[in-house]
Coordinates of C-alpha atoms and ligand atoms in Angstrom, one line a residue:
M18 CA 69.4 91.2 119.1
E19 CA 66.3 92.2 117.0
F20 CA 66.9 95.4 115.0
S21 CA 64.0 97.5 112.6
I22 CA 64.4 100.5 110.7
K23 CA 62.0 103.5 111.5
S24 CA 61.5 106.9 110.5
G25 CA 59.2 109.5 112.8
S26 CA 59.8 111.8 115.2
P27 CA 61.7 110.9 118.6
E28 CA 59.2 112.4 121.1
K29 CA 56.5 109.9 119.5
Q30 CA 58.2 106.8 120.0
R31 CA 56.5 104.7 122.4
V32 CA 59.2 102.5 123.4
A33 CA 61.2 101.8 126.9
C34 CA 63.9 104.3 125.8
V35 CA 64.9 106.9 123.0
V36 CA 68.4 107.7 122.5
V37 CA 69.7 110.9 121.4
G38 CA 73.2 112.5 121.0
V39 CA 74.4 115.8 122.7
Y40 CA 77.6 117.3 121.2
E41 CA 80.2 119.0 123.5
N42 CA 79.6 122.3 125.0
R43 CA 76.1 121.2 125.2
R44 CA 75.0 121.6 121.6
L45 CA 72.0 119.3 121.0
S46 CA 71.8 117.3 118.2
A47 CA 68.7 117.6 116.0
P48 CA 66.8 114.8 117.4
A49 CA 67.9 116.0 120.9
R50 CA 66.6 119.5 120.1
I51 CA 63.1 118.0 119.0
I52 CA 62.6 116.6 122.2
D53 CA 63.8 119.5 123.8
Q54 CA 61.2 121.6 122.2
A55 CA 58.4 119.3 122.7
S56 CA 59.1 119.0 126.6
G57 CA 59.4 122.7 127.0
G58 CA 63.5 123.0 127.0
Y59 CA 63.5 120.2 129.5
L60 CA 66.7 119.0 128.0
S61 CA 68.4 122.5 127.9
E62 CA 67.7 123.0 131.7
I63 CA 69.7 119.6 132.5
L64 CA 72.6 120.8 130.7
R65 CA 72.5 124.2 132.0
R66 CA 72.4 122.7 135.1
G67 CA 75.8 121.1 134.1
D68 CA 74.6 117.2 134.6
M69 CA 75.7 116.2 131.1
D70 CA 78.6 118.2 128.9
G71 CA 78.3 116.1 125.9
K72 CA 81.9 114.7 126.6
A73 CA 82.5 111.5 124.2
G74 CA 81.6 108.6 126.0
S75 CA 79.4 110.4 128.6
T76 CA 75.7 109.2 129.1
L77 CA 72.8 110.4 131.1
L78 CA 69.4 108.3 131.6
L79 CA 66.5 110.2 132.2
H80 CA 63.0 109.1 133.2
H81 CA 59.7 110.7 132.5
V82 CA 60.6 113.5 130.2
P83 CA 57.3 116.0 129.7
E84 CA 55.5 115.2 126.6
T85 CA 57.5 112.2 125.4
L86 CA 55.9 108.8 124.6
S87 CA 59.1 107.0 125.8
D88 CA 59.7 105.7 129.5
R89 CA 63.0 107.1 129.0
V90 CA 65.4 109.1 127.1
L91 CA 68.9 108.5 127.2
L92 CA 71.3 111.2 126.2
V93 CA 74.6 110.2 124.8
G94 CA 77.8 112.7 124.4
L95 CA 79.2 112.6 121.1
G96 CA 82.3 114.8 121.8
K97 CA 83.1 118.1 119.5
E98 CA 81.0 118.0 116.6
R99 CA 83.7 118.7 114.2
E100 CA 85.6 115.8 115.1
F101 CA 82.8 113.5 114.6
R102 CA 84.1 110.8 112.7
E103 CA 83.8 107.1 112.2
K104 CA 85.6 106.3 115.5
Q105 CA 83.5 108.5 117.5
Y106 CA 80.0 107.3 115.6
R107 CA 80.8 103.8 116.7
D108 CA 82.2 104.6 120.3
A109 CA 78.9 106.5 120.8
V110 CA 76.8 103.7 119.8
R111 CA 78.7 101.2 121.8
A112 CA 78.4 103.6 124.9
A113 CA 74.4 103.9 124.2
V114 CA 74.3 99.7 123.8
K115 CA 76.3 99.1 127.0
T116 CA 74.4 101.7 129.2
L117 CA 71.1 100.2 127.9
D118 CA 72.4 96.5 128.8
E119 CA 72.3 98.0 132.2
T120 CA 68.9 99.7 132.3
G121 CA 65.5 98.1 132.8
A122 CA 64.7 98.9 129.1
T123 CA 64.9 96.2 126.9
E124 CA 63.8 98.1 123.8
A125 CA 65.0 101.2 122.3
A126 CA 64.9 103.7 119.7
L127 CA 68.6 104.8 118.4
Y128 CA 68.6 108.2 116.9
L129 CA 72.5 108.4 116.6
T130 CA 72.0 106.7 113.2
E131 CA 70.6 110.1 112.0
E132 CA 74.0 112.1 112.7
A133 CA 76.0 113.6 110.3
V134 CA 79.5 111.4 110.1
R135 CA 81.9 112.6 107.1
R136 CA 81.7 111.0 103.8
R137 CA 79.3 108.4 105.1
D138 CA 75.6 108.0 104.3
Q139 CA 72.4 106.5 106.2
P140 CA 73.0 103.1 105.1
W141 CA 76.7 103.2 106.7
R142 CA 75.5 104.4 109.8
V143 CA 72.6 101.8 109.7
E144 CA 75.0 98.8 109.1
Q145 CA 77.6 99.9 111.7
A146 CA 75.3 100.4 114.4
V147 CA 74.1 96.8 113.9
L148 CA 77.6 95.8 113.8
V149 CA 78.6 97.7 116.8
A150 CA 75.5 97.0 118.7
M151 CA 76.3 93.1 118.1
E152 CA 79.7 93.2 119.0
A153 CA 79.1 95.0 122.3
Q154 CA 77.0 92.4 123.3
Y155 CA 79.4 89.6 122.2
R156 CA 80.4 87.3 125.0
F157 CA 82.7 83.7 124.7
D158 CA 81.7 82.2 128.0
Q159 CA 81.6 78.5 126.1
M160 CA 84.4 77.6 128.1
K161 CA 83.4 79.0 131.6
S162 CA 81.7 76.6 134.1
K163 CA 79.7 79.6 135.4
L164 CA 78.6 83.1 133.8
E165 CA 79.9 86.1 135.3
G166 CA 78.5 89.6 134.9
E167 CA 75.9 88.9 132.9
P168 CA 73.6 91.9 132.7
R169 CA 70.0 91.1 134.2
R170 CA 67.9 92.6 131.5
P171 CA 70.0 92.9 128.1
L172 CA 68.5 95.2 125.2
R173 CA 67.0 92.8 122.9
K174 CA 65.2 95.4 120.2
L175 CA 67.1 98.2 118.8
I176 CA 64.8 100.6 116.4
L177 CA 67.2 102.5 114.0
A178 CA 66.1 105.8 112.9
V179 CA 66.4 107.2 109.8
S180 CA 65.5 110.8 108.9
R181 CA 62.7 110.1 106.3
R182 CA 60.8 107.5 105.0
G183 CA 62.2 107.2 101.6
L184 CA 65.4 106.1 103.3
L185 CA 63.5 102.9 104.8
P186 CA 64.3 100.5 101.7
Q187 CA 68.0 101.1 101.8
G188 CA 68.0 101.2 105.8
E189 CA 66.6 97.9 105.9
A190 CA 68.9 96.4 103.3
A191 CA 72.0 97.8 105.4
A192 CA 70.5 96.0 108.5
A193 CA 70.4 93.0 106.7
R194 CA 73.8 93.4 105.4
G195 CA 75.1 94.4 109.0
L196 CA 73.3 91.2 110.6
A197 CA 74.9 88.9 108.2
I198 CA 78.0 90.7 108.6
A199 CA 77.7 90.2 112.5
A200 CA 76.5 86.5 112.2
G201 CA 79.7 85.8 110.0
M202 CA 82.0 87.7 112.7
K203 CA 80.4 85.9 115.6
L204 CA 81.4 82.6 113.8
A205 CA 85.0 83.7 113.0
K206 CA 85.4 85.3 116.6
D207 CA 84.0 82.0 118.5
L208 CA 86.4 80.0 116.3
G209 CA 89.4 82.1 116.9
N210 CA 88.7 82.3 120.5
L211 CA 88.2 78.5 121.2
P212 CA 91.6 77.0 122.3
G213 CA 93.6 74.5 120.3
N214 CA 92.8 71.3 122.3
V215 CA 89.1 72.0 121.4
C216 CA 89.6 74.0 117.9
T217 CA 91.4 71.1 115.9
P218 CA 91.3 70.8 112.1
G219 CA 89.2 67.9 112.8
Y220 CA 86.7 70.6 114.6
L221 CA 87.0 73.3 112.0
A222 CA 85.6 70.5 109.4
E223 CA 82.8 69.8 111.4
Q224 CA 82.2 73.7 111.8
G225 CA 82.4 73.5 107.7
R226 CA 79.7 70.6 107.8
L227 CA 77.4 72.3 110.0
L228 CA 77.4 75.4 108.2
A229 CA 77.0 74.0 105.0
K230 CA 74.1 72.0 106.3
E231 CA 72.4 75.3 108.1
H232 CA 72.7 77.4 104.8
G233 CA 72.4 75.0 102.1
L234 CA 76.1 75.2 100.7
E235 CA 77.9 72.3 99.1
V236 CA 80.8 70.6 101.5
E237 CA 83.5 68.3 101.2
V238 CA 86.4 67.3 103.5
L239 CA 89.7 65.8 101.9
E240 CA 91.4 63.6 104.7
R241 CA 94.9 62.7 104.5
A242 CA 94.8 59.9 101.9
D243 CA 93.0 62.2 99.6
I244 CA 95.4 64.9 100.1
E245 CA 98.4 62.6 99.6
K246 CA 96.9 61.5 96.3
L247 CA 96.7 65.2 95.3
G248 CA 100.5 65.4 95.9
M249 CA 99.9 68.2 98.5
G250 CA 103.7 67.6 99.7
S251 CA 104.2 70.9 101.2
F252 CA 101.0 70.9 103.4
L253 CA 101.6 67.5 104.5
S254 CA 105.0 68.1 105.5
V255 CA 103.6 70.5 108.0
A256 CA 100.5 68.4 109.2
K257 CA 102.9 65.3 109.7
G258 CA 104.8 67.1 112.9
S259 CA 101.3 66.6 114.7
D260 CA 99.0 63.8 115.6
E261 CA 95.9 65.6 114.9
P262 CA 95.0 64.5 111.2
P263 CA 95.0 67.2 108.8
K264 CA 91.6 68.2 106.9
F265 CA 91.4 70.0 103.6
I266 CA 87.8 71.9 103.7
I267 CA 85.9 72.8 100.4
L268 CA 82.8 74.9 100.6
Q269 CA 80.9 76.3 98.2
H270 CA 77.8 78.8 97.7
K271 CA 76.4 78.2 94.2
G272 CA 74.2 81.6 94.1
G273 CA 75.4 82.5 90.7
G274 CA 74.9 81.0 86.8
K275 CA 76.4 77.5 86.3
K276 CA 78.9 79.2 84.1
D277 CA 79.8 82.0 86.5
K278 CA 83.6 81.7 87.4
P279 CA 83.6 81.7 90.9
L280 CA 85.5 83.9 93.7
V281 CA 87.7 81.6 95.7
L282 CA 88.6 82.3 99.4
V283 CA 91.4 80.8 100.9
G284 CA 92.2 80.7 104.7
K285 CA 94.8 79.9 106.7
G286 CA 94.0 77.1 109.0
I287 CA 96.6 76.5 111.4
T288 CA 94.9 75.4 114.6
F289 CA 98.2 76.0 117.0
D290 CA 101.4 77.3 115.7
S291 CA 104.2 76.5 118.0
G292 CA 106.7 77.1 115.3
G293 CA 107.5 73.5 115.1
I294 CA 111.2 72.4 115.4
S295 CA 112.0 76.2 115.0
L296 CA 110.1 76.7 118.2
K297 CA 108.7 80.1 119.1
P298 CA 109.4 81.5 122.4
G299 CA 106.9 81.0 125.1
A300 CA 106.0 84.2 126.1
D301 CA 102.4 84.8 124.6
M302 CA 102.7 81.6 122.5
D303 CA 99.1 80.9 123.7
E304 CA 98.0 83.2 121.0
M305 CA 99.1 80.9 118.3
K306 CA 95.7 79.5 118.9
Y307 CA 94.3 82.4 116.6
D308 CA 96.5 80.9 113.5
M309 CA 93.3 79.8 111.9
S310 CA 91.6 83.0 111.9
G311 CA 92.1 83.3 108.1
A312 CA 90.2 80.1 108.0
A313 CA 87.7 81.5 110.6
A314 CA 87.1 84.6 108.0
V315 CA 86.5 82.1 105.1
L316 CA 83.8 80.5 107.0
G317 CA 82.2 83.3 108.7
A318 CA 82.5 85.4 105.0
M319 CA 80.7 82.1 103.3
K320 CA 78.0 82.2 105.8
A321 CA 77.2 86.0 105.4
A322 CA 77.1 85.2 101.6
A323 CA 74.6 82.4 102.0
M324 CA 72.5 84.6 104.6
L325 CA 72.4 87.3 101.9
G326 CA 71.7 85.0 99.3
L327 CA 74.3 87.0 97.1
P328 CA 73.9 86.0 93.5
L329 CA 77.3 84.9 92.8
N330 CA 79.5 81.5 93.0
V331 CA 82.2 81.4 96.0
V332 CA 84.4 78.7 96.9
G333 CA 86.0 78.4 100.2
L334 CA 89.2 76.5 100.4
I335 CA 90.7 75.5 104.1
P336 CA 93.9 73.7 104.5
T337 CA 94.2 73.3 108.2
C338 CA 96.6 71.2 110.5
E339 CA 98.8 71.8 113.7
N340 CA 102.4 73.0 113.3
L341 CA 104.3 71.2 116.1
P342 CA 107.7 69.7 117.2
S343 CA 107.9 66.2 117.0
G344 CA 110.0 62.9 115.8
R345 CA 108.1 63.4 112.3
A346 CA 108.0 67.2 112.4
N347 CA 109.8 69.3 109.2
K348 CA 113.3 70.4 110.4
P349 CA 115.1 73.0 108.9
G350 CA 117.1 72.1 105.6
D351 CA 114.2 69.7 104.6
I352 CA 113.2 69.9 101.0
V353 CA 109.3 69.4 100.1
T354 CA 107.8 68.9 96.9
S355 CA 104.7 71.0 96.2
M356 CA 101.6 70.0 94.5
S357 CA 102.5 72.6 91.7
G358 CA 105.6 70.6 91.4
Q359 CA 108.0 73.4 92.7
T360 CA 110.4 72.2 95.3
I361 CA 110.6 74.3 98.7
E362 CA 113.7 74.5 101.3
I363 CA 112.4 74.8 104.6
L364 CA 114.8 76.7 106.3
N365 CA 112.4 78.0 109.2
T366 CA 109.7 75.6 110.2
D367 CA 107.7 78.5 111.8
A368 CA 107.0 80.3 108.1
E369 CA 104.6 76.8 107.9
G370 CA 101.5 79.2 106.7
R371 CA 102.8 79.6 103.5
L372 CA 103.7 75.8 103.3
I373 CA 100.0 74.9 103.6
L374 CA 98.7 78.0 101.4
C375 CA 100.7 77.3 98.2
D376 CA 99.3 73.7 97.9
A377 CA 95.5 75.3 98.4
L378 CA 96.4 78.1 96.0
T379 CA 97.6 75.4 93.3
Y380 CA 94.4 73.1 94.3
A381 CA 92.2 76.6 93.4
E382 CA 93.2 76.5 89.7
R383 CA 90.5 73.9 89.1
F384 CA 87.8 76.3 89.8
E385 CA 89.0 78.2 87.1
P386 CA 88.5 81.4 89.5
A387 CA 87.4 84.7 88.5
A388 CA 89.4 85.8 91.3
V389 CA 91.5 84.1 94.3
V390 CA 91.8 86.1 97.6
D391 CA 93.9 84.2 100.7
I392 CA 93.3 85.5 104.1
A393 CA 96.3 84.6 106.8
T394 CA 97.7 85.4 110.0
L395 CA 101.1 85.3 108.1
T396 CA 103.6 87.3 109.3
G397 CA 104.7 89.0 112.4
A398 CA 106.2 91.8 110.3
C399 CA 103.1 92.4 109.1
V400 CA 102.1 93.7 112.6
I401 CA 105.2 95.9 113.0
A402 CA 104.3 97.4 109.6
L403 CA 100.8 98.3 109.9
G404 CA 100.2 97.4 113.8
H405 CA 96.4 96.6 114.4
V406 CA 94.5 98.9 112.5
A407 CA 94.8 97.6 108.8
S408 CA 95.4 94.4 107.2
G409 CA 98.2 94.3 104.7
L410 CA 97.1 93.6 101.2
M411 CA 99.1 92.2 98.2
A412 CA 98.2 91.5 94.9
N413 CA 99.2 90.4 91.2
D414 CA 96.1 92.3 89.9
E415 CA 96.1 96.2 90.3
G416 CA 92.0 95.9 89.6
L417 CA 91.4 93.3 92.2
A418 CA 93.8 95.2 94.6
R419 CA 91.7 98.7 94.3
E420 CA 88.4 96.3 94.9
L421 CA 89.7 95.2 98.0
L422 CA 91.0 98.5 99.3
H423 CA 87.8 100.0 98.5
A424 CA 85.7 97.0 100.1
G425 CA 87.7 97.6 103.2
E426 CA 87.1 101.1 103.1
T427 CA 83.1 101.1 103.0
A428 CA 83.1 98.3 105.5
Y429 CA 85.4 100.0 107.8
D430 CA 87.6 97.0 108.0
R431 CA 90.6 98.4 106.3
C432 CA 93.7 97.0 104.5
W433 CA 96.8 99.0 103.1
Q434 CA 98.7 97.9 100.0
L435 CA 102.4 96.9 100.0
P436 CA 104.1 96.2 96.7
L437 CA 104.8 93.0 95.2
W438 CA 107.9 93.8 92.9
D439 CA 109.8 91.1 91.4
D440 CA 112.8 92.6 92.8
Y441 CA 111.9 91.2 96.2
Q442 CA 111.8 87.7 94.8
E443 CA 115.7 87.5 95.0
Q444 CA 115.2 87.0 98.8
L445 CA 114.0 83.7 98.1
K446 CA 116.7 82.1 96.4
S447 CA 117.6 78.8 97.6
N448 CA 120.9 77.1 96.9
F449 CA 119.4 73.3 97.0
A450 CA 116.0 73.7 95.8
D451 CA 113.6 75.9 93.6
M452 CA 113.0 78.5 96.7
A453 CA 113.6 78.7 100.3
N454 CA 110.5 79.1 102.3
I455 CA 112.0 82.5 104.2
G456 CA 113.3 86.0 102.8
G457 CA 115.1 87.1 105.8
R458 CA 114.5 90.0 107.8
P459 CA 114.0 92.9 105.3
A460 CA 110.1 93.3 104.2
G461 CA 109.1 90.1 105.6
T462 CA 105.5 90.4 104.9
I463 CA 106.3 91.4 101.3
T464 CA 108.5 88.0 100.6
A465 CA 105.8 85.8 102.3
A466 CA 103.7 87.2 99.9
C467 CA 106.2 86.7 96.9
F468 CA 106.3 83.1 97.9
L469 CA 102.7 82.6 97.6
A470 CA 103.0 84.4 94.2
R471 CA 104.9 81.6 92.7
F472 CA 101.8 79.7 92.9
T473 CA 99.0 81.9 91.8
K474 CA 100.4 82.6 88.4
K475 CA 97.4 81.4 86.2
Y476 CA 94.6 83.8 88.2
D477 CA 94.1 86.9 89.6
W478 CA 95.0 86.8 92.9
A479 CA 95.3 89.0 96.1
H480 CA 96.7 88.2 99.6
L481 CA 95.5 89.5 103.1
D482 CA 97.7 89.4 106.0
I483 CA 96.0 89.7 108.9
A484 CA 98.2 88.7 111.4
G485 CA 97.6 92.4 113.3
T486 CA 94.1 92.6 112.6
A487 CA 92.5 89.4 113.5
W488 CA 92.8 89.6 117.3
K489 CA 93.6 91.9 120.0
S490 CA 96.2 91.3 122.9
G491 CA 96.4 92.7 126.5
K492 CA 93.4 93.2 128.6
E493 CA 90.8 92.7 126.2
K494 CA 92.6 89.7 124.5
G495 CA 90.3 88.0 121.7
S496 CA 89.4 87.5 118.5
T497 CA 87.7 90.4 116.3
G498 CA 85.9 88.8 113.7
R499 CA 88.1 90.7 111.0
P500 CA 88.3 90.8 107.9
V501 CA 85.2 89.3 107.6
P502 CA 83.2 92.8 106.9
L503 CA 85.7 93.6 104.2
L504 CA 85.4 90.2 102.5
V505 CA 81.7 90.4 102.7
H506 CA 81.6 93.9 101.0
F507 CA 83.8 92.5 98.3
L508 CA 81.7 89.8 97.5
A509 CA 78.6 91.8 97.6
G510 CA 80.4 94.2 95.3
R511 CA 81.1 91.7 92.9
A512 CA 77.2 90.6 93.2
G513 CA 76.6 94.1 92.2
Q514 CA 74.6 94.7 95.3
G515 CA 75.5 97.4 97.8
K516 CA 78.0 99.8 96.9
G517 CA 80.7 97.3 97.4
Ligands
BES614 N1 101.6 82.8 112.6 C1 102.7 83.3 112.5 C2 102.7 84.7 112.1 C3 102.5 85.5 113.6 C4 103.3 86.0 114.4 C5 101.1 86.2 113.7 C6 102.9 86.9 115.2 C7 100.7 86.9 114.5 C8 101.9 87.2 115.3 C9 103.5 82.7 111.3 O1 103.4 81.3 111.2 C10 105.2 82.7 111.4 O2 105.5 82.2 112.5 N2 105.8 83.7 110.8 C11 107.1 83.7 110.8 C12 107.8 83.9 109.8 C13 109.3 83.7 109.5 C14 109.8 82.6 110.3 C15 110.0 84.2 108.2 C16 107.2 85.2 111.7 O3 106.7 86.2 111.4 O4 108.1 85.2 112.6
MN615 MN1 104.7 80.2 112.0
ZN616 ZN1 101.5 80.4 111.6

């Protein structure tokens, strides 16, 4: 879909459709009132007859509204004006796009971007409109032999209204940011939704190469022999249970000065997590194809950073392999030596994410990073703690934590901080090695982060547990593309662009 920004009166738009909001109790929004006045009370009359009540989610398509230059006017119910917040705004834009997809109009001017949303400004509304519109049209049909339910005349061009000319430059920047984030989210969603037999470590590496070629990033893919040479004994111990060879993907966006320290993003790339010898129960095990969502988010964020030409250096590191049971797989009780030299007693082979991440985090040291953020579908406990709304955040630096909290807030892709106190480290004690790879049931999300913290002492580091936010289960099962928006806002903030 194409987007453009425009300021101007709704009744004067020569487009296939103009979209305006109506609040509950038949209260017209400001743009709707302008059309109403121009048309001699045409909209009020329709509301009076009871054809549209302004309830959230309701829509009404009108043709040939008098004294307007557009073919159609779409009324979108916004619900109660006092309760119009972020979610209601996004729902309204989604309802508009879905309705427009069903009409003959392939081009529309959206005036919902002019509605006030508490504590949010015009650029925020523009960025979110782009994201929601792209999301509404997202389909994953690569694996279907026949396309079903495709709209015949989908919306192709969306004009986003801003209330005055002075807001055009900011609006355009916000739309560009929205488009880059949407492209990154689409990449992340496609990779997450692909099944484990297609999206293998080799496939992820190929995607890394393609991404680099398309956007002028630097790429390097380390093979098993290279990984062995580096001494990544922990990562390799997980990989050796599977016949698919592991890969270690290194991507670099060099938008900053030669001497600028890079931000390093590390993504967990388990392309399927069966649990290994500590096998998971069968129910919903298919969902463990999403266990590479951290890796997908890193690829998505790097894509967006490149599209926006962010003036900073970003490194993406992706350790990727499968976690399967076999005659060569890790066994409970096995002890492995990580790249850092620290030894790990593997008490549960299903706590494999931390085993591959710890070596990637040690590898990150060589970049002398400004900061490192790892992104991982790491613990089921995080889903219990925060559900599917917030990602878990833990950090060894408060400033970095605050930056990520703020980025999540502005991106509307929120995370919530959990403590990373040393007191929790007790739970990782092992009788036989430097540490165990599990810390028991209490505070499972925190002890997983505590494990990683033992490998990140040399730099500022934060960990995002996205087990609950990277995908949805149930009827609308699928990858969400989170936390690409959060990461892009974090990077943009570091680059001094936008408002973080
Ligand atoms: N990939 C899983 C985490 C996960 C579980 C994500 C459920 C989403 C939904 C991870 O590798 C894992 O299996 N973690 C274990 C750790 C435990 C053995 C300490 C878990 O959370 O059960
Ligand atoms: Mn696991
Ligand atoms: Zn896992």
